[in-house]
């Protein structure tokens, strides 16, 4: 880069770390190493603690696995619990816009899927019946809810009164946001795309052209997930399904 004498070079884009910096966690990364172990232990402790102690009584709907000491598995519940755990320390789990990142793509392509901490609501009565208590709880807390919509800004709580469902409820926080968008309608299922907008949603959906696929359905409530082939799924109404290929992605704030 050529500079004239006396001109100033803008160094504000760089972050300088001490030579012996430790415990540095990169944004848009899958937790691993010491950080991964601490995060896994924190999540496992919260899940296993009794409901009376503010935990979840070992509820398996979170779908948490351990691989090499780090958290694995992915469900919306796990992403939201990890978000609650990370937020006081200046980090979050990802929304779709943050998962549409080259670094995340490199870490997940061909290997992992990652749920967002958002859910999709639609104005139908179809889908997994055990989702109904969560859907009704969310709908009661939203004025003039229009669907289809993406909602985020939730925290997860134990819900012992829900005997036939997940035993969990999702409660809006101060961040609670509702984004109404026709692209979540079932008519766009299996359309293709290359580019995304500022929210990570597909631009210029096309029936035939595009390297990525957008999946929707007509289910009342579904998860929103970046898959290992970089397609985006909003068509899975099993909120508790998890496998050891799932991952959490932490994002600095």
PDB file of C-alpha atoms in Angstrom:
ATOM      1  CA  UNK A   1       0.000   0.000   0.000  1.00  0.00           C
ATOM      2  CA  UNK A   2       1.435   3.374  -1.027  1.00  0.00           C
ATOM      3  CA  UNK A   3       1.268   6.232   1.452  1.00  0.00           C
ATOM      4  CA  UNK A   4       2.320   9.852   0.970  1.00  0.00           C
ATOM      5  CA  UNK A   5       4.588  11.436   3.544  1.00  0.00           C
ATOM      6  CA  UNK A   6       2.578  12.719   6.491  1.00  0.00           C
ATOM      7  CA  UNK A   7      -0.600  10.806   5.633  1.00  0.00           C
ATOM      8  CA  UNK A   8      -2.226   8.747   8.368  1.00  0.00           C
ATOM      9  CA  UNK A   9      -2.771   5.017   8.155  1.00  0.00           C
ATOM     10  CA  UNK A  10      -6.010   3.817   9.740  1.00  0.00           C
ATOM     11  CA  UNK A  11      -5.125   1.010  12.130  1.00  0.00           C
ATOM     12  CA  UNK A  12      -8.541   0.857  13.800  1.00  0.00           C
ATOM     13  CA  UNK A  13      -9.441  -2.355  11.973  1.00  0.00           C
ATOM     14  CA  UNK A  14      -6.725  -4.294  13.805  1.00  0.00           C
ATOM     15  CA  UNK A  15      -6.875  -5.821  17.280  1.00  0.00           C
ATOM     16  CA  UNK A  16      -3.578  -6.143  19.137  1.00  0.00           C
ATOM     17  CA  UNK A  17      -3.243  -8.932  21.688  1.00  0.00           C
ATOM     18  CA  UNK A  18      -0.542  -9.453  24.306  1.00  0.00           C
ATOM     19  CA  UNK A  19       2.143 -11.887  23.203  1.00  0.00           C
ATOM     20  CA  UNK A  20       1.115 -14.453  25.776  1.00  0.00           C
ATOM     21  CA  UNK A  21      -2.636 -14.026  25.476  1.00  0.00           C
ATOM     22  CA  UNK A  22      -4.510 -17.118  26.594  1.00  0.00           C
ATOM     23  CA  UNK A  23      -8.161 -18.104  26.567  1.00  0.00           C
ATOM     24  CA  UNK A  24      -8.796 -16.175  23.350  1.00  0.00           C
ATOM     25  CA  UNK A  25     -11.919 -17.446  21.561  1.00  0.00           C
ATOM     26  CA  UNK A  26     -12.477 -16.507  17.944  1.00  0.00           C
ATOM     27  CA  UNK A  27     -15.926 -15.354  16.887  1.00  0.00           C
ATOM     28  CA  UNK A  28     -18.019 -17.478  14.502  1.00  0.00           C
ATOM     29  CA  UNK A  29     -16.329 -20.642  15.736  1.00  0.00           C
ATOM     30  CA  UNK A  30     -17.277 -24.058  17.057  1.00  0.00           C
ATOM     31  CA  UNK A  31     -16.301 -24.267  20.749  1.00  0.00           C
ATOM     32  CA  UNK A  32     -13.291 -26.520  21.302  1.00  0.00           C
ATOM     33  CA  UNK A  33     -10.298 -26.925  23.581  1.00  0.00           C
ATOM     34  CA  UNK A  34     -10.477 -25.451  27.066  1.00  0.00           C
ATOM     35  CA  UNK A  35     -13.374 -23.177  26.124  1.00  0.00           C
ATOM     36  CA  UNK A  36     -15.314 -26.076  24.643  1.00  0.00           C
ATOM     37  CA  UNK A  37     -14.813 -28.152  27.771  1.00  0.00           C
ATOM     38  CA  UNK A  38     -15.920 -25.338  30.072  1.00  0.00           C
ATOM     39  CA  UNK A  39     -18.986 -24.627  27.947  1.00  0.00           C
ATOM     40  CA  UNK A  40     -19.953 -28.306  27.832  1.00  0.00           C
ATOM     41  CA  UNK A  41     -19.581 -28.663  31.594  1.00  0.00           C
ATOM     42  CA  UNK A  42     -21.639 -25.530  32.189  1.00  0.00           C
ATOM     43  CA  UNK A  43     -24.445 -26.715  29.903  1.00  0.00           C
ATOM     44  CA  UNK A  44     -24.429 -30.242  31.317  1.00  0.00           C
ATOM     45  CA  UNK A  45     -24.537 -28.926  34.886  1.00  0.00           C
ATOM     46  CA  UNK A  46     -27.538 -26.717  34.103  1.00  0.00           C
ATOM     47  CA  UNK A  47     -29.388 -29.499  32.300  1.00  0.00           C
ATOM     48  CA  UNK A  48     -28.777 -32.061  35.053  1.00  0.00           C
ATOM     49  CA  UNK A  49     -29.565 -29.770  37.995  1.00  0.00           C
ATOM     50  CA  UNK A  50     -32.958 -30.297  39.593  1.00  0.00           C
ATOM     51  CA  UNK A  51     -35.841 -28.077  38.587  1.00  0.00           C
ATOM     52  CA  UNK A  52     -36.015 -26.880  42.194  1.00  0.00           C
ATOM     53  CA  UNK A  53     -32.412 -25.677  41.838  1.00  0.00           C
ATOM     54  CA  UNK A  54     -33.206 -23.791  38.636  1.00  0.00           C
ATOM     55  CA  UNK A  55     -32.099 -26.601  36.326  1.00  0.00           C
ATOM     56  CA  UNK A  56     -33.910 -28.951  33.985  1.00  0.00           C
ATOM     57  CA  UNK A  57     -33.906 -32.261  35.832  1.00  0.00           C
ATOM     58  CA  UNK A  58     -31.831 -34.059  33.199  1.00  0.00           C
ATOM     59  CA  UNK A  59     -34.275 -33.251  30.375  1.00  0.00           C
ATOM     60  CA  UNK A  60     -32.982 -34.982  27.232  1.00  0.00           C
ATOM     61  CA  UNK A  61     -34.795 -32.627  24.821  1.00  0.00           C
ATOM     62  CA  UNK A  62     -31.645 -30.485  24.676  1.00  0.00           C
ATOM     63  CA  UNK A  63     -29.814 -33.181  22.707  1.00  0.00           C
ATOM     64  CA  UNK A  64     -26.403 -32.428  24.207  1.00  0.00           C
ATOM     65  CA  UNK A  65     -23.503 -34.740  23.348  1.00  0.00           C
ATOM     66  CA  UNK A  66     -19.844 -34.627  24.322  1.00  0.00           C
ATOM     67  CA  UNK A  67     -17.097 -35.124  21.741  1.00  0.00           C
ATOM     68  CA  UNK A  68     -13.457 -34.605  22.744  1.00  0.00           C
ATOM     69  CA  UNK A  69     -14.663 -32.757  25.822  1.00  0.00           C
ATOM     70  CA  UNK A  70     -16.601 -30.163  23.795  1.00  0.00           C
ATOM     71  CA  UNK A  71     -20.349 -29.758  23.279  1.00  0.00           C
ATOM     72  CA  UNK A  72     -21.903 -31.518  20.309  1.00  0.00           C
ATOM     73  CA  UNK A  73     -25.458 -32.039  19.151  1.00  0.00           C
ATOM     74  CA  UNK A  74     -27.857 -29.312  18.136  1.00  0.00           C
ATOM     75  CA  UNK A  75     -31.473 -28.452  18.879  1.00  0.00           C
ATOM     76  CA  UNK A  76     -33.160 -25.056  19.207  1.00  0.00           C
ATOM     77  CA  UNK A  77     -33.368 -25.679  22.955  1.00  0.00           C
ATOM     78  CA  UNK A  78     -29.619 -26.293  23.203  1.00  0.00           C
ATOM     79  CA  UNK A  79     -28.779 -23.228  21.119  1.00  0.00           C
ATOM     80  CA  UNK A  80     -30.989 -21.046  23.306  1.00  0.00           C
ATOM     81  CA  UNK A  81     -29.540 -22.458  26.539  1.00  0.00           C
ATOM     82  CA  UNK A  82     -26.004 -21.935  25.217  1.00  0.00           C
ATOM     83  CA  UNK A  83     -26.999 -18.386  24.291  1.00  0.00           C
ATOM     84  CA  UNK A  84     -28.212 -17.750  27.840  1.00  0.00           C
ATOM     85  CA  UNK A  85     -24.910 -19.110  29.125  1.00  0.00           C
ATOM     86  CA  UNK A  86     -22.695 -17.074  26.789  1.00  0.00           C
ATOM     87  CA  UNK A  87     -24.526 -13.735  26.757  1.00  0.00           C
ATOM     88  CA  UNK A  88     -23.244 -12.448  30.133  1.00  0.00           C
ATOM     89  CA  UNK A  89     -19.705 -12.934  28.787  1.00  0.00           C
ATOM     90  CA  UNK A  90     -20.084 -10.979  25.543  1.00  0.00           C
ATOM     91  CA  UNK A  91     -20.960 -13.807  23.180  1.00  0.00           C
ATOM     92  CA  UNK A  92     -24.097 -15.381  21.722  1.00  0.00           C
ATOM     93  CA  UNK A  93     -25.109 -18.332  19.603  1.00  0.00           C
ATOM     94  CA  UNK A  94     -25.842 -17.583  15.989  1.00  0.00           C
ATOM     95  CA  UNK A  95     -28.850 -16.321  14.128  1.00  0.00           C
ATOM     96  CA  UNK A  96     -29.075 -17.211  10.453  1.00  0.00           C
ATOM     97  CA  UNK A  97     -27.304 -14.020   9.342  1.00  0.00           C
ATOM     98  CA  UNK A  98     -24.317 -14.896  11.512  1.00  0.00           C
ATOM     99  CA  UNK A  99     -24.203 -18.489  10.325  1.00  0.00           C
ATOM    100  CA  UNK A 100     -24.041 -17.268   6.719  1.00  0.00           C
ATOM    101  CA  UNK A 101     -20.365 -16.552   7.216  1.00  0.00           C
ATOM    102  CA  UNK A 102     -17.393 -17.952   5.290  1.00  0.00           C
ATOM    103  CA  UNK A 103     -15.698 -19.089   8.481  1.00  0.00           C
ATOM    104  CA  UNK A 104     -18.805 -20.958   9.619  1.00  0.00           C
ATOM    105  CA  UNK A 105     -19.177 -22.512   6.171  1.00  0.00           C
ATOM    106  CA  UNK A 106     -15.591 -23.774   6.309  1.00  0.00           C
ATOM    107  CA  UNK A 107     -16.146 -25.297   9.752  1.00  0.00           C
ATOM    108  CA  UNK A 108     -19.436 -27.014   8.927  1.00  0.00           C
ATOM    109  CA  UNK A 109     -19.365 -27.898   5.214  1.00  0.00           C
ATOM    110  CA  UNK A 110     -19.682 -31.654   4.754  1.00  0.00           C
ATOM    111  CA  UNK A 111     -19.557 -32.313   8.509  1.00  0.00           C
ATOM    112  CA  UNK A 112     -21.980 -30.480  10.762  1.00  0.00           C
ATOM    113  CA  UNK A 113     -25.407 -28.920  11.030  1.00  0.00           C
ATOM    114  CA  UNK A 114     -26.166 -25.933  13.261  1.00  0.00           C
ATOM    115  CA  UNK A 115     -29.560 -24.789  14.506  1.00  0.00           C
ATOM    116  CA  UNK A 116     -30.189 -21.099  14.924  1.00  0.00           C
ATOM    117  CA  UNK A 117     -31.697 -19.761  18.129  1.00  0.00           C
ATOM    118  CA  UNK A 118     -34.805 -18.802  16.138  1.00  0.00           C
ATOM    119  CA  UNK A 119     -38.068 -20.610  15.415  1.00  0.00           C
ATOM    120  CA  UNK A 120     -40.520 -20.387  12.538  1.00  0.00           C
ATOM    121  CA  UNK A 121     -44.247 -19.976  13.244  1.00  0.00           C
ATOM    122  CA  UNK A 122     -46.927 -20.582  10.625  1.00  0.00           C
ATOM    123  CA  UNK A 123     -50.703 -20.135  10.665  1.00  0.00           C
ATOM    124  CA  UNK A 124     -51.676 -23.776  10.245  1.00  0.00           C
ATOM    125  CA  UNK A 125     -52.818 -26.481  12.610  1.00  0.00           C
ATOM    126  CA  UNK A 126     -50.504 -29.080  11.107  1.00  0.00           C
ATOM    127  CA  UNK A 127     -47.411 -30.590  12.604  1.00  0.00           C
ATOM    128  CA  UNK A 128     -46.057 -32.252  15.705  1.00  0.00           C
ATOM    129  CA  UNK A 129     -48.728 -32.117  18.411  1.00  0.00           C
ATOM    130  CA  UNK A 130     -46.183 -31.858  21.200  1.00  0.00           C
ATOM    131  CA  UNK A 131     -45.219 -28.441  19.795  1.00  0.00           C
ATOM    132  CA  UNK A 132     -48.673 -27.018  20.513  1.00  0.00           C
ATOM    133  CA  UNK A 133     -47.991 -25.865  24.108  1.00  0.00           C
ATOM    134  CA  UNK A 134     -44.892 -23.949  22.983  1.00  0.00           C
ATOM    135  CA  UNK A 135     -46.707 -22.444  19.994  1.00  0.00           C
ATOM    136  CA  UNK A 136     -49.644 -21.334  22.149  1.00  0.00           C
ATOM    137  CA  UNK A 137     -47.340 -19.853  24.785  1.00  0.00           C
ATOM    138  CA  UNK A 138     -45.496 -17.809  22.158  1.00  0.00           C
ATOM    139  CA  UNK A 139     -48.701 -16.733  20.420  1.00  0.00           C
ATOM    140  CA  UNK A 140     -50.142 -15.457  23.710  1.00  0.00           C
ATOM    141  CA  UNK A 141     -47.108 -13.242  24.212  1.00  0.00           C
ATOM    142  CA  UNK A 142     -47.194 -11.647  20.770  1.00  0.00           C
ATOM    143  CA  UNK A 143     -49.693  -8.949  19.803  1.00  0.00           C
ATOM    144  CA  UNK A 144     -51.274  -9.352  16.375  1.00  0.00           C
ATOM    145  CA  UNK A 145     -48.999 -12.222  15.395  1.00  0.00           C
ATOM    146  CA  UNK A 146     -48.861 -12.581  11.636  1.00  0.00           C
ATOM    147  CA  UNK A 147     -47.493 -15.718  10.089  1.00  0.00           C
ATOM    148  CA  UNK A 148     -45.314 -17.056   8.652  1.00  0.00           C
ATOM    149  CA  UNK A 149     -42.777 -15.425  10.911  1.00  0.00           C
ATOM    150  CA  UNK A 150     -39.345 -15.946  12.402  1.00  0.00           C
ATOM    151  CA  UNK A 151     -39.081 -15.291  16.139  1.00  0.00           C
ATOM    152  CA  UNK A 152     -35.981 -14.995  18.293  1.00  0.00           C
ATOM    153  CA  UNK A 153     -34.958 -13.458  21.585  1.00  0.00           C
ATOM    154  CA  UNK A 154     -36.085 -16.356  23.767  1.00  0.00           C
ATOM    155  CA  UNK A 155     -34.943 -18.069  26.932  1.00  0.00           C
ATOM    156  CA  UNK A 156     -35.669 -21.662  27.846  1.00  0.00           C
ATOM    157  CA  UNK A 157     -37.238 -22.655  31.152  1.00  0.00           C
ATOM    158  CA  UNK A 158     -38.269 -25.940  32.697  1.00  0.00           C
ATOM    159  CA  UNK A 159     -42.010 -26.517  32.419  1.00  0.00           C
ATOM    160  CA  UNK A 160     -43.061 -29.407  34.610  1.00  0.00           C
ATOM    161  CA  UNK A 161     -46.757 -28.841  33.808  1.00  0.00           C
ATOM    162  CA  UNK A 162     -46.122 -29.955  30.225  1.00  0.00           C
ATOM    163  CA  UNK A 163     -46.502 -33.683  30.768  1.00  0.00           C
ATOM    164  CA  UNK A 164     -46.877 -34.728  27.116  1.00  0.00           C
ATOM    165  CA  UNK A 165     -44.355 -32.477  25.400  1.00  0.00           C
ATOM    166  CA  UNK A 166     -40.757 -31.430  25.853  1.00  0.00           C
ATOM    167  CA  UNK A 167     -41.143 -30.293  29.440  1.00  0.00           C
ATOM    168  CA  UNK A 168     -39.712 -26.944  28.344  1.00  0.00           C
ATOM    169  CA  UNK A 169     -41.109 -23.565  27.459  1.00  0.00           C
ATOM    170  CA  UNK A 170     -39.645 -20.631  25.579  1.00  0.00           C
ATOM    171  CA  UNK A 171     -40.126 -17.213  27.127  1.00  0.00           C
ATOM    172  CA  UNK A 172     -39.528 -13.927  25.270  1.00  0.00           C
ATOM    173  CA  UNK A 173     -36.666 -11.746  26.521  1.00  0.00           C
ATOM    174  CA  UNK A 174     -36.034  -8.048  25.981  1.00  0.00           C
ATOM    175  CA  UNK A 175     -34.500  -8.959  22.622  1.00  0.00           C
ATOM    176  CA  UNK A 176     -37.708 -10.645  21.438  1.00  0.00           C
ATOM    177  CA  UNK A 177     -38.175 -10.011  17.726  1.00  0.00           C
ATOM    178  CA  UNK A 178     -40.801 -11.098  15.226  1.00  0.00           C
ATOM    179  CA  UNK A 179     -39.946 -10.963  11.522  1.00  0.00           C
ATOM    180  CA  UNK A 180     -42.844 -11.581   9.168  1.00  0.00           C
ATOM    181  CA  UNK A 181     -41.643 -12.978   5.858  1.00  0.00           C
ATOM    182  CA  UNK A 182     -43.405 -14.770   3.023  1.00  0.00           C
ATOM    183  CA  UNK A 183     -40.259 -16.768   2.261  1.00  0.00           C
ATOM    184  CA  UNK A 184     -41.124 -19.131   5.110  1.00  0.00           C
ATOM    185  CA  UNK A 185     -44.324 -20.125   3.301  1.00  0.00           C
ATOM    186  CA  UNK A 186     -44.492 -23.702   2.011  1.00  0.00           C
ATOM    187  CA  UNK A 187     -44.783 -22.489  -1.590  1.00  0.00           C
ATOM    188  CA  UNK A 188     -41.028 -21.749  -1.542  1.00  0.00           C
ATOM    189  CA  UNK A 189     -40.028 -25.267  -0.521  1.00  0.00           C
ATOM    190  CA  UNK A 190     -36.977 -26.586  -2.408  1.00  0.00           C
ATOM    191  CA  UNK A 191     -36.358 -23.332  -4.253  1.00  0.00           C
ATOM    192  CA  UNK A 192     -32.701 -22.557  -4.819  1.00  0.00           C
ATOM    193  CA  UNK A 193     -30.509 -19.530  -4.142  1.00  0.00           C
ATOM    194  CA  UNK A 194     -26.950 -18.230  -4.008  1.00  0.00           C
ATOM    195  CA  UNK A 195     -27.155 -14.949  -2.101  1.00  0.00           C
ATOM    196  CA  UNK A 196     -28.707 -13.913   1.196  1.00  0.00           C
ATOM    197  CA  UNK A 197     -29.948 -10.639   2.663  1.00  0.00           C
ATOM    198  CA  UNK A 198     -28.940  -8.922   5.898  1.00  0.00           C
ATOM    199  CA  UNK A 199     -31.001 -11.424   7.916  1.00  0.00           C
ATOM    200  CA  UNK A 200     -29.422 -14.428   6.229  1.00  0.00           C
ATOM    201  CA  UNK A 201     -32.593 -15.182   4.262  1.00  0.00           C
ATOM    202  CA  UNK A 202     -32.301 -16.188   0.596  1.00  0.00           C
ATOM    203  CA  UNK A 203     -32.439 -13.611  -2.167  1.00  0.00           C
ATOM    204  CA  UNK A 204     -33.757 -14.266  -5.673  1.00  0.00           C
ATOM    205  CA  UNK A 205     -35.249 -17.677  -4.976  1.00  0.00           C
ATOM    206  CA  UNK A 206     -35.383 -19.748  -8.147  1.00  0.00           C
ATOM    207  CA  UNK A 207     -36.958 -23.120  -8.844  1.00  0.00           C
ATOM    208  CA  UNK A 208     -33.911 -24.435 -10.708  1.00  0.00           C
ATOM    209  CA  UNK A 209     -30.887 -22.154 -10.360  1.00  0.00           C
ATOM    210  CA  UNK A 210     -28.689 -21.820  -7.298  1.00  0.00           C
ATOM    211  CA  UNK A 211     -26.092 -23.747  -5.316  1.00  0.00           C
ATOM    212  CA  UNK A 212     -28.056 -23.840  -2.060  1.00  0.00           C
ATOM    213  CA  UNK A 213     -31.584 -25.067  -1.311  1.00  0.00           C
ATOM    214  CA  UNK A 214     -34.257 -23.448   0.849  1.00  0.00           C
ATOM    215  CA  UNK A 215     -36.588 -25.880   2.623  1.00  0.00           C
ATOM    216  CA  UNK A 216     -39.948 -24.859   4.096  1.00  0.00           C
ATOM    217  CA  UNK A 217     -43.182 -26.628   5.034  1.00  0.00           C
ATOM    218  CA  UNK A 218     -46.693 -26.019   6.339  1.00  0.00           C
ATOM    219  CA  UNK A 219     -45.994 -27.068   9.928  1.00  0.00           C
ATOM    220  CA  UNK A 220     -47.198 -24.813  12.723  1.00  0.00           C
ATOM    221  CA  UNK A 221     -43.799 -24.592  14.406  1.00  0.00           C
ATOM    222  CA  UNK A 222     -40.376 -25.567  13.109  1.00  0.00           C
ATOM    223  CA  UNK A 223     -36.686 -25.037  13.701  1.00  0.00           C
ATOM    224  CA  UNK A 224     -34.335 -23.037  11.453  1.00  0.00           C
ATOM    225  CA  UNK A 225     -31.094 -24.806  10.662  1.00  0.00           C
ATOM    226  CA  UNK A 226     -27.947 -24.490   8.540  1.00  0.00           C
ATOM    227  CA  UNK A 227     -27.228 -27.948   7.180  1.00  0.00           C
ATOM    228  CA  UNK A 228     -23.853 -29.498   6.372  1.00  0.00           C
ATOM    229  CA  UNK A 229     -24.412 -28.933   2.619  1.00  0.00           C
ATOM    230  CA  UNK A 230     -25.086 -25.217   3.344  1.00  0.00           C
ATOM    231  CA  UNK A 231     -28.784 -25.550   2.557  1.00  0.00           C
ATOM    232  CA  UNK A 232     -31.173 -23.932   5.042  1.00  0.00           C
ATOM    233  CA  UNK A 233     -33.973 -25.951   6.601  1.00  0.00           C
ATOM    234  CA  UNK A 234     -37.110 -24.537   8.175  1.00  0.00           C
ATOM    235  CA  UNK A 235     -39.118 -27.724   7.637  1.00  0.00           C
ATOM    236  CA  UNK A 236     -38.313 -29.832  10.716  1.00  0.00           C
ATOM    237  CA  UNK A 237     -40.979 -29.765  13.419  1.00  0.00           C
ATOM    238  CA  UNK A 238     -39.144 -32.113  15.806  1.00  0.00           C
ATOM    239  CA  UNK A 239     -37.519 -29.578  18.108  1.00  0.00           C
ATOM    240  CA  UNK A 240     -35.706 -32.222  20.164  1.00  0.00           C
ATOM    241  CA  UNK A 241     -34.010 -34.239  17.425  1.00  0.00           C
ATOM    242  CA  UNK A 242     -30.228 -34.120  17.753  1.00  0.00           C
ATOM    243  CA  UNK A 243     -27.256 -36.062  16.461  1.00  0.00           C
ATOM    244  CA  UNK A 244     -23.546 -36.006  17.190  1.00  0.00           C
ATOM    245  CA  UNK A 245     -22.936 -34.105  13.937  1.00  0.00           C
ATOM    246  CA  UNK A 246     -24.723 -31.060  15.350  1.00  0.00           C
ATOM    247  CA  UNK A 247     -22.698 -28.167  16.716  1.00  0.00           C
ATOM    248  CA  UNK A 248     -23.009 -24.876  18.571  1.00  0.00           C
ATOM    249  CA  UNK A 249     -21.397 -21.805  16.992  1.00  0.00           C
ATOM    250  CA  UNK A 250     -20.367 -18.952  19.292  1.00  0.00           C
ATOM    251  CA  UNK A 251     -20.421 -15.368  18.031  1.00  0.00           C
ATOM    252  CA  UNK A 252     -18.743 -12.409  19.733  1.00  0.00           C
ATOM    253  CA  UNK A 253     -20.884  -9.349  20.482  1.00  0.00           C
TER     254      UNK A 253
END
